Short mmCIF file of C-alpha atoms in Angstrom, two decimals:
data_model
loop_
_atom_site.label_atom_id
_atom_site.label_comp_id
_atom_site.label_asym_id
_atom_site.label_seq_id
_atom_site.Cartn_x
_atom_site.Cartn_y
_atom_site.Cartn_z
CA UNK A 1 110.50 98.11 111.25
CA UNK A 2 114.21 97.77 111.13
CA UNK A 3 115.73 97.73 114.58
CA UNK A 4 118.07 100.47 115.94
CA UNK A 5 121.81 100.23 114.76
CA UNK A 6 122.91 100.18 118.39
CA UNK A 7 120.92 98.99 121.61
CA UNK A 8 121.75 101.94 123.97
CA UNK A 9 122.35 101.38 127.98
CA UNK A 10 118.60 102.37 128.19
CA UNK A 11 117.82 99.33 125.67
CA UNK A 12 119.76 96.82 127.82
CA UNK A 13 118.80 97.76 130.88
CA UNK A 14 115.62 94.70 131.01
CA UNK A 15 117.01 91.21 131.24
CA UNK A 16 115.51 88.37 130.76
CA UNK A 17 114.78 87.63 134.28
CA UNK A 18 113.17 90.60 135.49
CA UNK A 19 110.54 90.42 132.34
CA UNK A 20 109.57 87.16 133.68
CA UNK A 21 109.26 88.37 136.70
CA UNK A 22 107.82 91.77 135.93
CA UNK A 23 104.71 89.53 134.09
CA UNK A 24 104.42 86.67 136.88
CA UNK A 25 104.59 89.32 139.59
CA UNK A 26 106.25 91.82 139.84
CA UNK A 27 108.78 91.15 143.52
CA UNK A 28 109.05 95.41 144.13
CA UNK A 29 105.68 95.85 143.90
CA UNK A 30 105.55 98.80 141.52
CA UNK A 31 101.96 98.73 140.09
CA UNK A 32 101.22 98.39 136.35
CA UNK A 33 99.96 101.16 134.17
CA UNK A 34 96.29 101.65 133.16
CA UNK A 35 94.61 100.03 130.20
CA UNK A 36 94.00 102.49 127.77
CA UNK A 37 90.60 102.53 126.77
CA UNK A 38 89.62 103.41 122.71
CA UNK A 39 88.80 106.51 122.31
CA UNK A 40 84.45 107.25 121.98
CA UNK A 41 83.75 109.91 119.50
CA UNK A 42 80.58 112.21 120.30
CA UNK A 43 78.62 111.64 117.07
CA UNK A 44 78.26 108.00 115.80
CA UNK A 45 78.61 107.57 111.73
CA UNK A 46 75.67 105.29 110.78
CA UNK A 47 76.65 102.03 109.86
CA UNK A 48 74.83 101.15 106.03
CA UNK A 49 76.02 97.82 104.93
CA UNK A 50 76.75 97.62 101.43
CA UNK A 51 76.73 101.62 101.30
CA UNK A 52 79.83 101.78 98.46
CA UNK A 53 77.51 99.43 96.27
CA UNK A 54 74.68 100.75 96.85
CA UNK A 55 75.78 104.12 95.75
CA UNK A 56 77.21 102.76 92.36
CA UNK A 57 74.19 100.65 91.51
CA UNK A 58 72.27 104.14 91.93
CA UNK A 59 74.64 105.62 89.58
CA UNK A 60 74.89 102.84 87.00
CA UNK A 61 71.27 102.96 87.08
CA UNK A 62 70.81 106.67 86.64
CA UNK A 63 73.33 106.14 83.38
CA UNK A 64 71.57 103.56 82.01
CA UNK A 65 68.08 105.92 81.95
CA UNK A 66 70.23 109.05 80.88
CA UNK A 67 71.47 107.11 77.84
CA UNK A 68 67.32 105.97 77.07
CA UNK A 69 66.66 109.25 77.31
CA UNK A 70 69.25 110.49 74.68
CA UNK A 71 68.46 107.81 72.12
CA UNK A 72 64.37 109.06 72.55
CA UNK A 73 65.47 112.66 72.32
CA UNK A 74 67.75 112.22 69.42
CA UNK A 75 65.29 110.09 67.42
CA UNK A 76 62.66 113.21 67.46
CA UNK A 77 65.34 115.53 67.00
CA UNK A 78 66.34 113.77 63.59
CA UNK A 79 62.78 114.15 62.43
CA UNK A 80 61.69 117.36 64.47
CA UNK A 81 64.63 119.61 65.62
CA UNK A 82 62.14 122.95 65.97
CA UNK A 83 63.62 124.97 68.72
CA UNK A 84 65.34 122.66 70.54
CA UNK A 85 69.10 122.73 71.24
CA UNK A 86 71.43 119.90 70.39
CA UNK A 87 71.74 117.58 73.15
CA UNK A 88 75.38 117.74 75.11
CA UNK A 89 77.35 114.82 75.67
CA UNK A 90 76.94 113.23 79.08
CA UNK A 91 79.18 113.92 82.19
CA UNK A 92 80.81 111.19 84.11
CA UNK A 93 80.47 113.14 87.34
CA UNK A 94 77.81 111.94 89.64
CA UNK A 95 76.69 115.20 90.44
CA UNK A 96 76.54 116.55 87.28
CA UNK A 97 74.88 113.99 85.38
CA UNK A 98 72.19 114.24 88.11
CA UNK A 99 71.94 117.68 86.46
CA UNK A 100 71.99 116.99 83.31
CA UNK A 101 69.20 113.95 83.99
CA UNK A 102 67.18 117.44 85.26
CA UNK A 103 68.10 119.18 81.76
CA UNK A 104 66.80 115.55 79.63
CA UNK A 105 63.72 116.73 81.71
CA UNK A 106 62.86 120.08 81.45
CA UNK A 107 64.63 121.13 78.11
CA UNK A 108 63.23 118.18 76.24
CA UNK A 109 60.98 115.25 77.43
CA UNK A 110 58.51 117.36 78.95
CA UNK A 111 58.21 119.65 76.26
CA UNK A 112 58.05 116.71 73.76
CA UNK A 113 55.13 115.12 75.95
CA UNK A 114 53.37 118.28 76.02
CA UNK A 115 53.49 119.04 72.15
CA UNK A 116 52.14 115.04 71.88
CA UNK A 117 49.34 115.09 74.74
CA UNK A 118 48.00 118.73 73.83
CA UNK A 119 44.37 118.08 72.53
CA UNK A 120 43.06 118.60 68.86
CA UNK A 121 46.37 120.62 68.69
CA UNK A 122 48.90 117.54 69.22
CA UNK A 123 51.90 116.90 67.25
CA UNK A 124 52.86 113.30 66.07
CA UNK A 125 56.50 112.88 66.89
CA UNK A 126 58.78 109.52 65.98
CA UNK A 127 58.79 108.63 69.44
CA UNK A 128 54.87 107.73 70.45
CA UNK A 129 53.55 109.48 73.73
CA UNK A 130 53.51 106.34 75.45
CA UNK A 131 57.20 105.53 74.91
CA UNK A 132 57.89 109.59 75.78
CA UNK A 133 56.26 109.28 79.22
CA UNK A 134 57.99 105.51 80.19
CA UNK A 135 61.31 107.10 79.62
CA UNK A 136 60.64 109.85 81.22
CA UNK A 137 59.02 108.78 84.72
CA UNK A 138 62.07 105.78 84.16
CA UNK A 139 64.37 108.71 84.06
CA UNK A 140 62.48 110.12 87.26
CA UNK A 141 62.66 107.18 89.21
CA UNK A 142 66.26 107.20 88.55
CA UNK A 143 67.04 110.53 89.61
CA UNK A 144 65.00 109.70 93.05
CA UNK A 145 66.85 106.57 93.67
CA UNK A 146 70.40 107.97 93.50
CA UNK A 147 69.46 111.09 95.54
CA UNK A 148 67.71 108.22 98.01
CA UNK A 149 71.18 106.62 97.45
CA UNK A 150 73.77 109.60 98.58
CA UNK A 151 71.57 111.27 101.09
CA UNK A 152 73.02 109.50 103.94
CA UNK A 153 76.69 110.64 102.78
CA UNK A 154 74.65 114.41 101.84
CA UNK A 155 73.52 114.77 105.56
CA UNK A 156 76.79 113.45 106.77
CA UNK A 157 78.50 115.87 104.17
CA UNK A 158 76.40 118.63 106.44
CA UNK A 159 77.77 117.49 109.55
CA UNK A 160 81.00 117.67 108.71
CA UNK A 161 80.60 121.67 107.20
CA UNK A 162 79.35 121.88 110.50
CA UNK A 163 82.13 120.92 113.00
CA UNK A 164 85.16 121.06 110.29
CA UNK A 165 84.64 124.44 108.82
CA UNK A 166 87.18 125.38 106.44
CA UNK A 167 86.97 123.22 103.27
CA UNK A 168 85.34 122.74 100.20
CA UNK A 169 82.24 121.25 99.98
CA UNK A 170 83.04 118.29 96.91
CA UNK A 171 85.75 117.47 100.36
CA UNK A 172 82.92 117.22 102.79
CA UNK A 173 81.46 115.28 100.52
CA UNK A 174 84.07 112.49 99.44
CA UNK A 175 84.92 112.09 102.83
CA UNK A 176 81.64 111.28 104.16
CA UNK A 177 81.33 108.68 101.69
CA UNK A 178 84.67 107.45 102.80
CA UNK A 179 83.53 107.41 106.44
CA UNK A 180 80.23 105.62 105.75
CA UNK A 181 82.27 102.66 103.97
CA UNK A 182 84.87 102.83 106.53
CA UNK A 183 82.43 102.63 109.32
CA UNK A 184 80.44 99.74 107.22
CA UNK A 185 83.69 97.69 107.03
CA UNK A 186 85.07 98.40 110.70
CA UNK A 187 84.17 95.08 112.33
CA UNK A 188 85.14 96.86 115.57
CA UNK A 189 81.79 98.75 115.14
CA UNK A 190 83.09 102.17 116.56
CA UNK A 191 81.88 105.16 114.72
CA UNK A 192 85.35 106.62 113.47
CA UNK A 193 86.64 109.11 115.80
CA UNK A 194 87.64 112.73 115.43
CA UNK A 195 91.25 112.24 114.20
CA UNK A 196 90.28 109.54 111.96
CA UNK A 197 87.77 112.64 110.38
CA UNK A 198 90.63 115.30 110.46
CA UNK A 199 93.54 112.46 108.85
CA UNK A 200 90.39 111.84 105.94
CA UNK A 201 89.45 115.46 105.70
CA UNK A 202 93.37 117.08 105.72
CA UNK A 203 94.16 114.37 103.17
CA UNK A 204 91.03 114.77 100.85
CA UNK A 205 90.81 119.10 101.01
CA UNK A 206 95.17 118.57 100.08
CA UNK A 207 95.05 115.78 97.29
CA UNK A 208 91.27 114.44 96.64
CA UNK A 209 92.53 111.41 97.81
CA UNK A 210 92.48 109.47 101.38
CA UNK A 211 95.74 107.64 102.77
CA UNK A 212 95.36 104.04 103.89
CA UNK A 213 98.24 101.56 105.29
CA UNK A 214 98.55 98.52 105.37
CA UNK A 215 100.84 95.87 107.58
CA UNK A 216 101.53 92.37 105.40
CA UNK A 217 103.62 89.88 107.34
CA UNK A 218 106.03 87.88 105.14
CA UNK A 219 105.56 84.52 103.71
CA UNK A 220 107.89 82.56 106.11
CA UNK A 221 108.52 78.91 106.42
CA UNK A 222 110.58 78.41 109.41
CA UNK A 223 110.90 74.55 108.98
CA UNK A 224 113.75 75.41 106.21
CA UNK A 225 115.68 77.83 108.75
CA UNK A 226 118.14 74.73 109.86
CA UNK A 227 118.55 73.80 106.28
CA UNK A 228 121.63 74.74 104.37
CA UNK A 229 120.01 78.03 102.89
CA UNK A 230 118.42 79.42 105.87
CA UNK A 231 117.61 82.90 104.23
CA UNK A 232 115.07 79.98 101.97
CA UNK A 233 112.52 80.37 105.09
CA UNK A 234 111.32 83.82 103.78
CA UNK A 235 109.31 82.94 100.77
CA UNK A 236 109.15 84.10 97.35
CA UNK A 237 104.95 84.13 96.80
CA UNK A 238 102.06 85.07 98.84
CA UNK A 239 100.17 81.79 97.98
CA UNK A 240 98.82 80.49 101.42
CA UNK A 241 100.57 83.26 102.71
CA UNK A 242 98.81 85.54 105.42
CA UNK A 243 97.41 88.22 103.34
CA UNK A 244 96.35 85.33 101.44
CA UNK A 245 93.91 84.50 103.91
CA UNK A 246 93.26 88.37 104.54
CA UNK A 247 92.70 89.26 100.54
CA UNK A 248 88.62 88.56 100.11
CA UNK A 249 87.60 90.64 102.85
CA UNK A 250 90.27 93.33 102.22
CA UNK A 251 88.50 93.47 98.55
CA UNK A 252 85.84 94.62 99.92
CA UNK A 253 86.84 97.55 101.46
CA UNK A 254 88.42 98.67 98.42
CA UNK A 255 85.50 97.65 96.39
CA UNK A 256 83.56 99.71 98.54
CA UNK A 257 85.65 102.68 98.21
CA UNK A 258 85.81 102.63 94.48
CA UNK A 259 82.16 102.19 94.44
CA UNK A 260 81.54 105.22 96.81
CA UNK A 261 84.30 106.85 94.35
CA UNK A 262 87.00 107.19 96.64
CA UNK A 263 89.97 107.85 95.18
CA UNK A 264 92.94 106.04 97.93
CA UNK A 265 96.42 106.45 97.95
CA UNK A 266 97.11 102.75 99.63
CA UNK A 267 100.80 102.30 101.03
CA UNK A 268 101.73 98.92 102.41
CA UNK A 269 104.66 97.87 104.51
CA UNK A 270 105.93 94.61 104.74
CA UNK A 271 106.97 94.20 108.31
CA UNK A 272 110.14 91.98 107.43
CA UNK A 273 111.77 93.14 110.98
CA UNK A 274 110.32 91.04 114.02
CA UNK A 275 113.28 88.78 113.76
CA UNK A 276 115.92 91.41 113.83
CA UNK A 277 113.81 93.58 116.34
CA UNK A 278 112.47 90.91 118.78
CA UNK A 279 112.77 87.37 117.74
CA UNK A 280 116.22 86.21 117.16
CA UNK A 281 116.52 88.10 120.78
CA UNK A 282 115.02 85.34 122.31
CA UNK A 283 115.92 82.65 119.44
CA UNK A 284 119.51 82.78 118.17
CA UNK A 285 119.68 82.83 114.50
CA UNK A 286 121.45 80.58 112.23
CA UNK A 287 125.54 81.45 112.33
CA UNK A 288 125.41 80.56 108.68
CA UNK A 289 122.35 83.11 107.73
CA UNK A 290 122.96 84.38 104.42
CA UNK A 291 122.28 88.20 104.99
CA UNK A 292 123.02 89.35 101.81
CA UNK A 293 120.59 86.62 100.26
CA UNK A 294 118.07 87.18 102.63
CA UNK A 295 117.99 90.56 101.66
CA UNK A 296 118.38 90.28 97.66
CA UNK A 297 114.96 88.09 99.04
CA UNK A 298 113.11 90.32 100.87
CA UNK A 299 113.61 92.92 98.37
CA UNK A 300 111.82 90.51 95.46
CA UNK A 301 109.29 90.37 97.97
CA UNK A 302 108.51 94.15 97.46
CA UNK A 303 107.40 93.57 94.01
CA UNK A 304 105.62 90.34 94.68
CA UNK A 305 103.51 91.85 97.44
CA UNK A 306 102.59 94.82 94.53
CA UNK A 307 101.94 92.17 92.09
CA UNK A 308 99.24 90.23 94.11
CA UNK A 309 97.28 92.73 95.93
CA UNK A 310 96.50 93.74 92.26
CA UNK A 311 96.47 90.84 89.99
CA UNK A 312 93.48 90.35 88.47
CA UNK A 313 91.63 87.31 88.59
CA UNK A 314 88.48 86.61 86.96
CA UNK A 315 84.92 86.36 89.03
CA UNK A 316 81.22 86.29 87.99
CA UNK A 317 81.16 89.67 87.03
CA UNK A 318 84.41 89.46 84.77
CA UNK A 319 88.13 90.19 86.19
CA UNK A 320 88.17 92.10 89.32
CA UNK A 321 91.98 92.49 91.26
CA UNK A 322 92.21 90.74 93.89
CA UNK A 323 92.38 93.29 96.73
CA UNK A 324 93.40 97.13 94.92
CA UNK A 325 92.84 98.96 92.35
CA UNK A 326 93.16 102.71 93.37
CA UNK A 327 94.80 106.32 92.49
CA UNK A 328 98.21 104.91 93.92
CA UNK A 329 99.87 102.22 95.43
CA UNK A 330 103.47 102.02 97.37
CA UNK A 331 105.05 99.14 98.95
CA UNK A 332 108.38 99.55 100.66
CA UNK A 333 109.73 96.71 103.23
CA UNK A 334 110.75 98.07 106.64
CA UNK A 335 114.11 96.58 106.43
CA UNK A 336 114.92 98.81 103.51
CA UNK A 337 114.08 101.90 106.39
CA UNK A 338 116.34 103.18 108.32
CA UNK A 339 114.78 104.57 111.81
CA UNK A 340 114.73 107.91 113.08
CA UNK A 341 116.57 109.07 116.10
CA UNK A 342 112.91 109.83 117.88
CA UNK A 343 111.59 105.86 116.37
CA UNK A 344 114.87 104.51 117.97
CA UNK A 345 114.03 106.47 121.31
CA UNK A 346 110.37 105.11 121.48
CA UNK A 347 111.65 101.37 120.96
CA UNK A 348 114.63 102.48 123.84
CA UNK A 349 111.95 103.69 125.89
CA UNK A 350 109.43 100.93 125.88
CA UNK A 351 111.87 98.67 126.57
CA UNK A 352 113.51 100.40 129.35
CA UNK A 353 110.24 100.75 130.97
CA UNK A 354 107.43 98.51 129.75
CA UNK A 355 104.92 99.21 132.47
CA UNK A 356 105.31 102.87 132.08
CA UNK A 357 103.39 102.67 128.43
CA UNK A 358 101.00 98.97 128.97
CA UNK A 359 99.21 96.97 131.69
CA UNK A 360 100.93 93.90 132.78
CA UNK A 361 97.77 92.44 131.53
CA UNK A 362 98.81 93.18 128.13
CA UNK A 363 102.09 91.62 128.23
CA UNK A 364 100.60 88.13 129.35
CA UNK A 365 97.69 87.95 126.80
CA UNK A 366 100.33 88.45 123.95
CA UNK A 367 102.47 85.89 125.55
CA UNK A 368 99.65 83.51 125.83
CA UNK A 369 99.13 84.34 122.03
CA UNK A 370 102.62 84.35 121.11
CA UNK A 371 102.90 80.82 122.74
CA UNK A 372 100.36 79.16 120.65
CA UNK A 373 102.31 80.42 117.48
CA UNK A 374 105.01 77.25 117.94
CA UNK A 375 102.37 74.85 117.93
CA UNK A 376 102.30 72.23 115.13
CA UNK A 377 100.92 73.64 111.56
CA UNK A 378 101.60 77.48 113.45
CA UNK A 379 103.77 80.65 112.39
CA UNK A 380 106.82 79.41 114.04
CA UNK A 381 106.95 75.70 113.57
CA UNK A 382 110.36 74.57 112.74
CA UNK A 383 112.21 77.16 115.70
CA UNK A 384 113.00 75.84 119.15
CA UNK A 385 110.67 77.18 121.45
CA UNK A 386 111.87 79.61 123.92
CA UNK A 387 111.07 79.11 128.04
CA UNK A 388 109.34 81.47 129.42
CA UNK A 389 111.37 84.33 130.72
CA UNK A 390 112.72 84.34 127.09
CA UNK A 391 109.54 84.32 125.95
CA UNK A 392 108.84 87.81 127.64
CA UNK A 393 111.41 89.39 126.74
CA UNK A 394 110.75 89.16 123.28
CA UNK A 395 106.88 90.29 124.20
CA UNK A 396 108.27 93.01 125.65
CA UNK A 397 110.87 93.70 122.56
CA UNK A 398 107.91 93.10 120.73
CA UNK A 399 105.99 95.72 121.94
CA UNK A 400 108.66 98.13 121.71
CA UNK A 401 108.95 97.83 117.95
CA UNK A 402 105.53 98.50 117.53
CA UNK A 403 105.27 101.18 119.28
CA UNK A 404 108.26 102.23 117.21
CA UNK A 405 106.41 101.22 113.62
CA UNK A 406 103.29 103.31 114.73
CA UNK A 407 106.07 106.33 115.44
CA UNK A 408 107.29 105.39 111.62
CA UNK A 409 103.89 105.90 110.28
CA UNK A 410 103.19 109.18 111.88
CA UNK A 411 106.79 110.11 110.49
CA UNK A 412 105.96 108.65 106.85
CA UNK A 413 102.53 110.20 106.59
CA UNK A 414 100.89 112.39 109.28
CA UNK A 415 97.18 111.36 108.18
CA UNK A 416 97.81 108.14 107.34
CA UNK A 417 94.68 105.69 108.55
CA UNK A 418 95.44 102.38 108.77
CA UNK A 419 93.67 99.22 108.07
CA UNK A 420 94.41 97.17 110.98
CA UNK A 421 94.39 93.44 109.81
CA UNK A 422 96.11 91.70 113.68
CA UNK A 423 94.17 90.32 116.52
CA UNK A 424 93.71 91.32 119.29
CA UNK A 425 92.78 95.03 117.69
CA UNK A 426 92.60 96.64 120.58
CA UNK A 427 95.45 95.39 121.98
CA UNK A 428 97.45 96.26 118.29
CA UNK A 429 95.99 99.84 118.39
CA UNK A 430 97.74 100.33 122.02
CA UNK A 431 100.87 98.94 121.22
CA UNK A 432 101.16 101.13 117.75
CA UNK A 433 100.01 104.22 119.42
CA UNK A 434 102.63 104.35 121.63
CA UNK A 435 105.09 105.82 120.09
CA UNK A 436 102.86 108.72 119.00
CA UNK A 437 102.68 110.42 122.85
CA UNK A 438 104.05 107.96 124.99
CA UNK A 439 100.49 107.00 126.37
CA UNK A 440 98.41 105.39 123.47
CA UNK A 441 96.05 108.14 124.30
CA UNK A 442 96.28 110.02 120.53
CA UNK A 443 95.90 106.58 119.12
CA UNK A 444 97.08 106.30 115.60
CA UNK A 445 93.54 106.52 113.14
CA UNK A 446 92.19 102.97 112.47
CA UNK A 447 89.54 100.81 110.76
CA UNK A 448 89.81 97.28 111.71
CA UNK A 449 89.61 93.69 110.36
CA UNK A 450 88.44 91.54 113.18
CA UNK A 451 86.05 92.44 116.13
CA UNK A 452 87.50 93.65 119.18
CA UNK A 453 88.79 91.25 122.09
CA UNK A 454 86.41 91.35 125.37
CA UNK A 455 87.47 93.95 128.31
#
């Protein structure tokens, strides 16, 4: 998120000092603000592991004995057409080629079976009886296993009608499959809650699609930021990069939506701004930083970022991409965004007043975490590391801008869900809610990466 133009007096009002203080112990005693605990919703969304794939290999299979079944039907058609209609093309629709399985059925395998197993009055077709009736329980079985397959999402579907009135039903019905993948994937293992629903069910009833976001930290290599090119420590290639590390996992969400045929509208933002917004706060940088060719390389990034979350590389099954392939995909770098008066207000506002929005409790784990990032091999190797009342005031800067990126994503798209891919989640979801209320308590729709942190 690109930081305000101008601090404001509310902005500078913290110094350095009183952070420090303020975390260690706070010398005027004011007490610190609540944890916000995540929000519970009233009816749990059963978790089905492997629900997207289980769906398509119910589907594939259901093809496969649909296209049997035409090549048996068309051979005694060729030879024996009688009264029997000319067999339609089949659909690619789930739904209706369940019907049309129905119509292989009843229009033509079970009369065929009957004309062939029908006493001293049996007709000899091309296809034998015994080849009729394997394709036709096959095609049975079939059928069964993919209604087996989507009743979880049907029943879910019903649920929905049920507390959501108001849309159509193929809505009801895309979005439970979307929740039962979701709620699969969610390592945080908490049934998705009500707005999560609405965001999924507004998004679905408006466009057919859902709306997923996604955070990817730059490649950085701070070693090179005393070199004579500083602008060199953003890197050009996600190679060993962060999402890098994030991509197999992330696959399978989206391979699980595709499978559940979810149709997403993925926009990702590369969050290019901590060191304008909190970092070079606490860590001066360079006075020969290149900003026009560190932003000529943060731009490339853009298209870099696009190109590898949908490269495709080759796997067991043939090429596959390596984290998306979906309806649409955006990827805009917040340093290209310029803030809204109400983003620069919540950043203005957090950091006037930390303790009014998070627990003091929450500013010391992410220092502790923060800390470790200057160790040896770490995120920040290569930058001098700051003491510690420096150190919380960037925390607190930190938490500030994202409470000001989770107002940008409300602003950008209203039922945007977002994969959350940062530890601590819990934590994350507090500081990115924010900015939606002031509280964290209409937390912004999530589906996380890692489990959730204890307390």
């Amino acid at each position: 998120m690109p930081p305000p133009t101008r601090r404001g007096a509310a902005t500078d009002m913290i110094t350095e000092s009183l952070v420090y203080y303020a975390v260690a112990g706070d010398p005027t005693g004011r007490q610190a603000g609540a944890l916000l605990a995540p929000p519970r919703p009233p009816r749990a969304v059963p978790r089905i592991p492997g629900v997207g794939e289980a769906l398509a290999q119910a589907r594939a299979l259901l093809r496969r004995r649909v296209d049997e079944a035409h090549e048996a039907v068309e051979a005694v058609l060729a030879e024996a057409p009688g009264p029997f209609p000319d067999v339609p093309a089949a659909p690619e629709d789930r739904r209706a080629l369940e019907d049309h399985a129905h119509a292989l059925l009843h229009t033509y395998l079970d009369p065929f079976m009957a004309m062939v197993f029908n006493g001293e009055k049996s007709v000899r077709l091309p296809v034998s009886g015994k080849r009729l009736k394997k394709v036709s329980r096959r095609l049975h079985d079939a059928l069964e296993g993919c209604a087996a397959a989507h009743r979880p999402v049907a029943r879910l579907a019903e649920v929905l009608a049920d507390e959501h009135p108001g849309c159509r039903a193929t809505t009801y019905e895309r979005v439970s499959a979307a929740l039962l993948v979701l709620a699969a994937w969610d390592a945080s293992h908490r049934s998705p809650a009500k707005h999560l629903t609405e965001s999924l069910l507004r998004s679905v009833e408006r466009d057919g699609r859902i709306r997923l976001g996604l955070f990817v930290c730059p490649p950085v290599d701070f070693t090179r930021i005393s070199g004579d090119r500083p602008e060199l420590y953003v890197r050009d290639h996600l190679h060993g990069s962060v999402l890098s590390r994030l991509a197999g996992r992330l696959r399978e969400l989206f391979r699980g939506l595709e499978d559940a045929q979810v149709e997403v509208d993925l926009r990702t933002l590369v969050g290019d701004t901590d060191e304008d917004d909190y970092l070079w706060y606490g860590v001066p940088a360079p006075a020969h930083l290149d900003r026009v060719a560190l932003d000529a390389r943060r731009e490339a990034l853009v298209s870099a970022v696009a190109e590898y979350l949908t490269e495709e590389v080759p796997s067991a099954r043939g090429s596959r991409p390596r984290v998306f392939r979906g309806a649409s995909l955006t990827v805009q770098r917040l340093s290209a965004m310029a803030p809204s008066t109400r983003c620069r207000d919540v950043y203005a506002s957090v950091l006037a007043d930390p303790f009014t929005h998070f627990d003091r409790r929450d500013i010391e784990a992410e220092m502790a975490i923060m800390r470790g990032l200057w160790e040896p091999g770490s995120y920040y190797e290569g930058l001098p590391e700051p003491d510690d009342a420096t150190l919380a005031d960037i925390v607190v800067r930190k938490f500030a801008t994202y409470a000001m990126q989770g107002r940008l994503l409300r602003e950008l798209e209203p039922d945007l869900v977002l994969v959350q891919t940062e530890r601590p989640p819990l934590l994350r979801a507090r500081m990115l809610s924010v900015g939606w209320d002031g509280t964290g308590r209409s937390p912004l729709p999530t589906v996380d990466f890692f489990e959730p942190e204890d307390g």
